[in-house]
CSV table of C-alpha atoms in Angstrom, one decimal:
chain,number,residue,atom,x,y,z
A,1,UNK,CA,0.0,0.0,0.0
A,2,UNK,CA,1.1,3.6,-0.6
A,3,UNK,CA,3.1,5.2,2.2
A,4,UNK,CA,2.9,8.7,3.7
A,5,UNK,CA,3.4,11.3,1.0
A,6,UNK,CA,4.9,14.7,1.7
A,7,UNK,CA,5.1,17.5,-0.8
A,8,UNK,CA,7.2,19.3,-1.8
A,9,UNK,CA,10.4,17.4,-0.9
A,10,UNK,CA,12.6,20.5,-1.0
A,11,UNK,CA,11.8,24.2,-0.6
A,12,UNK,CA,13.8,27.4,-0.5
A,13,UNK,CA,12.2,30.5,0.9
A,14,UNK,CA,13.2,34.0,1.9
A,15,UNK,CA,12.9,35.4,5.4
A,16,UNK,CA,9.5,36.9,6.0
A,17,UNK,CA,7.7,34.8,3.5
A,18,UNK,CA,5.2,32.1,4.4
A,19,UNK,CA,5.2,28.5,3.3
A,20,UNK,CA,2.6,25.6,3.2
A,21,UNK,CA,3.6,22.0,3.4
A,22,UNK,CA,1.4,19.0,2.6
A,23,UNK,CA,1.0,15.5,4.0
A,24,UNK,CA,-1.1,12.8,2.5
A,25,UNK,CA,-1.6,9.9,5.0
A,26,UNK,CA,-1.7,6.2,4.4
A,27,UNK,CA,-5.2,5.1,3.4
A,28,UNK,CA,-7.3,4.7,6.4
A,29,UNK,CA,-5.1,6.7,8.7
A,30,UNK,CA,-6.9,9.5,10.4
A,31,UNK,CA,-4.3,10.9,12.7
A,32,UNK,CA,-1.6,13.2,11.3
A,33,UNK,CA,1.3,14.6,13.5
A,34,UNK,CA,3.9,17.1,12.4
A,35,UNK,CA,7.5,17.3,13.6
A,36,UNK,CA,10.4,19.6,13.1
A,37,UNK,CA,13.8,18.0,12.9
A,38,UNK,CA,17.1,20.0,13.2
A,39,UNK,CA,20.6,18.8,14.0
A,40,UNK,CA,20.6,20.7,17.3
A,41,UNK,CA,17.2,20.0,18.6
A,42,UNK,CA,16.4,16.6,17.1
A,43,UNK,CA,12.7,15.7,16.4
A,44,UNK,CA,10.3,18.1,18.1
A,45,UNK,CA,6.5,17.7,18.1
A,46,UNK,CA,4.6,20.5,16.4
A,47,UNK,CA,0.9,19.4,16.5
A,48,UNK,CA,-1.4,16.5,15.9
A,49,UNK,CA,-4.7,16.4,14.0
A,50,UNK,CA,-7.5,13.9,14.1
A,51,UNK,CA,-10.8,14.1,12.3
A,52,UNK,CA,-10.0,17.7,11.2
A,53,UNK,CA,-9.4,18.8,14.9
A,54,UNK,CA,-6.2,19.7,16.5
A,55,UNK,CA,-5.8,17.4,19.5
A,56,UNK,CA,-2.3,18.2,20.7
A,57,UNK,CA,0.1,21.1,20.2
A,58,UNK,CA,3.8,21.4,21.0
A,59,UNK,CA,5.8,24.4,22.2
A,60,UNK,CA,6.1,26.3,19.0
A,61,UNK,CA,5.1,29.9,18.3
A,62,UNK,CA,1.8,30.8,16.7
A,63,UNK,CA,3.5,31.3,13.3
A,64,UNK,CA,3.3,27.5,13.0
A,65,UNK,CA,-0.2,26.4,12.2
A,66,UNK,CA,-1.9,23.5,10.5
A,67,UNK,CA,-5.2,22.0,9.4
A,68,UNK,CA,-6.6,18.7,8.3
A,69,UNK,CA,-9.2,18.1,5.6
A,70,UNK,CA,-12.1,15.6,5.5
A,71,UNK,CA,-10.0,13.2,3.5
A,72,UNK,CA,-7.4,13.3,6.4
A,73,UNK,CA,-4.8,15.1,4.3
A,74,UNK,CA,-3.1,17.7,6.3
A,75,UNK,CA,-1.3,21.0,5.6
A,76,UNK,CA,1.2,22.9,7.8
A,77,UNK,CA,1.8,26.6,7.4
A,78,UNK,CA,4.6,28.7,8.7
A,79,UNK,CA,4.2,32.5,8.4
A,80,UNK,CA,6.9,35.2,8.6
A,81,UNK,CA,9.7,32.7,8.1
A,82,UNK,CA,12.9,33.1,10.1
A,83,UNK,CA,16.3,31.6,9.4
A,84,UNK,CA,15.9,29.3,12.4
A,85,UNK,CA,12.9,27.7,10.7
A,86,UNK,CA,15.3,25.9,8.3
A,87,UNK,CA,14.7,22.2,9.1
A,88,UNK,CA,13.3,18.9,7.9
A,89,UNK,CA,9.6,18.9,8.5
A,90,UNK,CA,8.1,15.4,8.9
A,91,UNK,CA,4.6,14.2,9.2
A,92,UNK,CA,3.7,10.9,10.8
A,93,UNK,CA,0.3,9.2,10.4
A,94,UNK,CA,-1.5,6.5,12.3
A,95,UNK,CA,-4.9,4.9,12.4
A,96,UNK,CA,-6.2,6.7,15.4
A,97,UNK,CA,-3.5,8.7,17.0
A,98,UNK,CA,-2.5,8.5,20.7
A,99,UNK,CA,-2.7,6.0,22.3
A,100,UNK,CA,-1.7,4.5,19.0
A,101,UNK,CA,0.5,1.6,18.2
A,102,UNK,CA,2.5,2.6,15.2
A,103,UNK,CA,3.1,5.8,13.4
A,104,UNK,CA,4.6,5.9,9.9
A,105,UNK,CA,6.6,8.8,8.7
A,106,UNK,CA,6.8,10.5,5.3
A,107,UNK,CA,10.1,11.4,3.6
A,108,UNK,CA,9.9,14.9,4.9
A,109,UNK,CA,10.1,18.4,3.4
A,110,UNK,CA,13.5,20.0,3.6
A,111,UNK,CA,12.9,23.7,4.1
A,112,UNK,CA,15.7,26.2,3.7
A,113,UNK,CA,15.2,29.8,4.7
A,114,UNK,CA,17.7,32.3,3.3
B,1,UNK,CA,8.5,16.5,32.0
B,2,UNK,CA,9.0,13.4,29.8
B,3,UNK,CA,12.6,13.0,28.7
B,4,UNK,CA,14.6,10.6,26.5
B,5,UNK,CA,18.3,10.3,26.3
B,6,UNK,CA,20.3,8.0,24.1
B,7,UNK,CA,23.9,6.7,24.2
B,8,UNK,CA,26.3,6.6,22.7
B,9,UNK,CA,25.8,9.6,20.5
B,10,UNK,CA,27.8,7.8,17.7
B,11,UNK,CA,29.1,4.2,17.3
B,12,UNK,CA,31.4,2.7,14.8
B,13,UNK,CA,31.5,-1.0,14.5
B,14,UNK,CA,33.2,-3.5,12.2
B,15,UNK,CA,31.0,-5.7,10.2
B,16,UNK,CA,30.0,-8.7,12.4
B,17,UNK,CA,30.9,-6.8,15.7
B,18,UNK,CA,27.8,-7.0,17.9
B,19,UNK,CA,26.8,-4.2,20.2
B,20,UNK,CA,24.0,-2.4,22.0
B,21,UNK,CA,22.4,1.0,21.9
B,22,UNK,CA,20.8,2.5,25.0
B,23,UNK,CA,17.7,4.6,25.5
B,24,UNK,CA,17.0,5.9,29.0
B,25,UNK,CA,13.7,7.6,29.7
B,26,UNK,CA,11.6,9.3,32.3
B,27,UNK,CA,7.9,9.4,31.6
B,28,UNK,CA,4.8,9.6,33.7
B,29,UNK,CA,2.7,6.7,32.6
B,30,UNK,CA,4.4,4.9,29.8
B,31,UNK,CA,2.1,3.9,27.0
B,32,UNK,CA,4.8,2.6,24.7
B,33,UNK,CA,8.5,2.9,23.7
B,34,UNK,CA,9.3,3.0,20.0
B,35,UNK,CA,12.4,2.4,18.0
B,36,UNK,CA,12.9,3.9,14.6
B,37,UNK,CA,15.7,3.8,12.1
B,38,UNK,CA,16.5,6.9,10.0
B,39,UNK,CA,18.7,7.1,6.9
B,40,UNK,CA,20.1,10.5,5.9
B,41,UNK,CA,17.6,12.7,4.2
B,42,UNK,CA,14.7,10.3,4.8
B,43,UNK,CA,11.9,10.0,7.3
B,44,UNK,CA,12.2,7.6,10.3
B,45,UNK,CA,11.3,4.0,9.6
B,46,UNK,CA,9.3,2.1,12.3
B,47,UNK,CA,11.1,-0.8,13.9
B,48,UNK,CA,9.5,-1.8,17.2
B,49,UNK,CA,7.0,-1.0,19.9
B,50,UNK,CA,7.5,-2.2,23.4
B,51,UNK,CA,4.8,-1.8,26.0
B,52,UNK,CA,5.9,-3.3,29.3
B,53,UNK,CA,9.1,-4.1,31.3
B,54,UNK,CA,10.5,-7.5,30.3
B,55,UNK,CA,9.2,-7.4,26.8
B,56,UNK,CA,11.5,-8.2,23.9
B,57,UNK,CA,11.1,-8.0,20.1
B,58,UNK,CA,13.3,-9.2,17.3
B,59,UNK,CA,13.6,-8.3,13.7
B,60,UNK,CA,16.5,-9.8,11.6
B,61,UNK,CA,19.7,-8.7,13.4
B,62,UNK,CA,17.9,-6.4,15.8
B,63,UNK,CA,16.5,-7.1,19.2
B,64,UNK,CA,14.8,-4.6,21.4
B,65,UNK,CA,14.4,-5.0,25.2
B,66,UNK,CA,12.6,-2.9,27.8
B,67,UNK,CA,13.0,-2.3,31.5
B,68,UNK,CA,11.3,0.3,33.7
B,69,UNK,CA,13.9,2.9,33.0
B,70,UNK,CA,15.6,2.1,29.8
B,71,UNK,CA,15.5,0.1,26.5
B,72,UNK,CA,18.3,-1.5,24.6
B,73,UNK,CA,18.6,-2.1,20.9
B,74,UNK,CA,21.0,-5.1,20.4
B,75,UNK,CA,22.6,-5.4,17.0
B,76,UNK,CA,23.9,-8.9,16.3
B,77,UNK,CA,26.6,-9.4,13.6
B,78,UNK,CA,25.8,-6.0,11.9
B,79,UNK,CA,26.2,-5.4,8.2
B,80,UNK,CA,27.1,-2.1,6.5
B,81,UNK,CA,23.5,-1.7,5.5
B,82,UNK,CA,22.6,-1.4,9.2
B,83,UNK,CA,24.3,2.0,9.2
B,84,UNK,CA,21.8,4.6,10.1
B,85,UNK,CA,20.6,6.8,13.0
B,86,UNK,CA,18.5,4.9,15.5
B,87,UNK,CA,15.9,6.9,17.3
B,88,UNK,CA,14.0,6.0,20.5
B,89,UNK,CA,10.7,7.6,21.4
B,90,UNK,CA,8.4,7.3,24.4
B,91,UNK,CA,4.7,8.0,24.5
B,92,UNK,CA,2.7,8.7,27.7
B,93,UNK,CA,-1.0,8.0,27.8
B,94,UNK,CA,-2.9,10.5,25.7
B,95,UNK,CA,0.3,12.3,24.6
B,96,UNK,CA,2.4,12.3,21.5
B,97,UNK,CA,5.9,11.0,21.0
B,98,UNK,CA,8.9,12.4,22.7
B,99,UNK,CA,12.0,11.5,20.8
B,100,UNK,CA,15.6,11.1,21.9
B,101,UNK,CA,18.5,12.6,20.0
B,102,UNK,CA,19.4,9.3,18.4
B,103,UNK,CA,22.5,7.2,18.0
B,104,UNK,CA,24.4,7.4,14.8
B,105,UNK,CA,25.6,3.9,13.9
B,106,UNK,CA,28.3,3.3,11.3
B,107,UNK,CA,29.2,-0.3,10.3
B,108,UNK,CA,32.4,-0.6,8.4
B,109,UNK,CA,33.0,-3.5,6.0
């Protein structure tokens, strides 16, 4: 079966711009979580969506937001980009979310802010 | 606050040289402990879920074990294709994953 699909794979943006990333989950998966991965901080949880509702949120500023559509696809938006937002953004999907058993990750979107 | 540490930070092994990676955690109400493998530039790949102390799971050359405070990932007779970063994550009830920093494993031929 198809895995988790993230688009685009690579993105270069300028400081102050905004960006939207997309995540299409495995068929049947209703929970989508977003993570930011940087060499210094590792994998950090951004937020989780289930049935179009945000259920959990990590400690990130309000510039980071997301949404989920009725087909479970999710988008993440970052406004007013800063250099420190350069990272690999990963989404992970699971059948029902916490307490879940297994979460499967996409390949990620590599965002570079210049 | 839930915390996960992993050691060593990096490990270099010769092909066939067995070793173990450590994941130490503090969490209030462990729901599960997860091991992932991540190759450079790719998303983490799910390996194991462990739920209770004493549990063990195996997959090919990998074996994961769990105690009340830590988990070990044992690698038996590793091959160069086992080279990757191994991530450990814990999940408390009703919460999302908290990941450790990972162990970067290099297996030399």
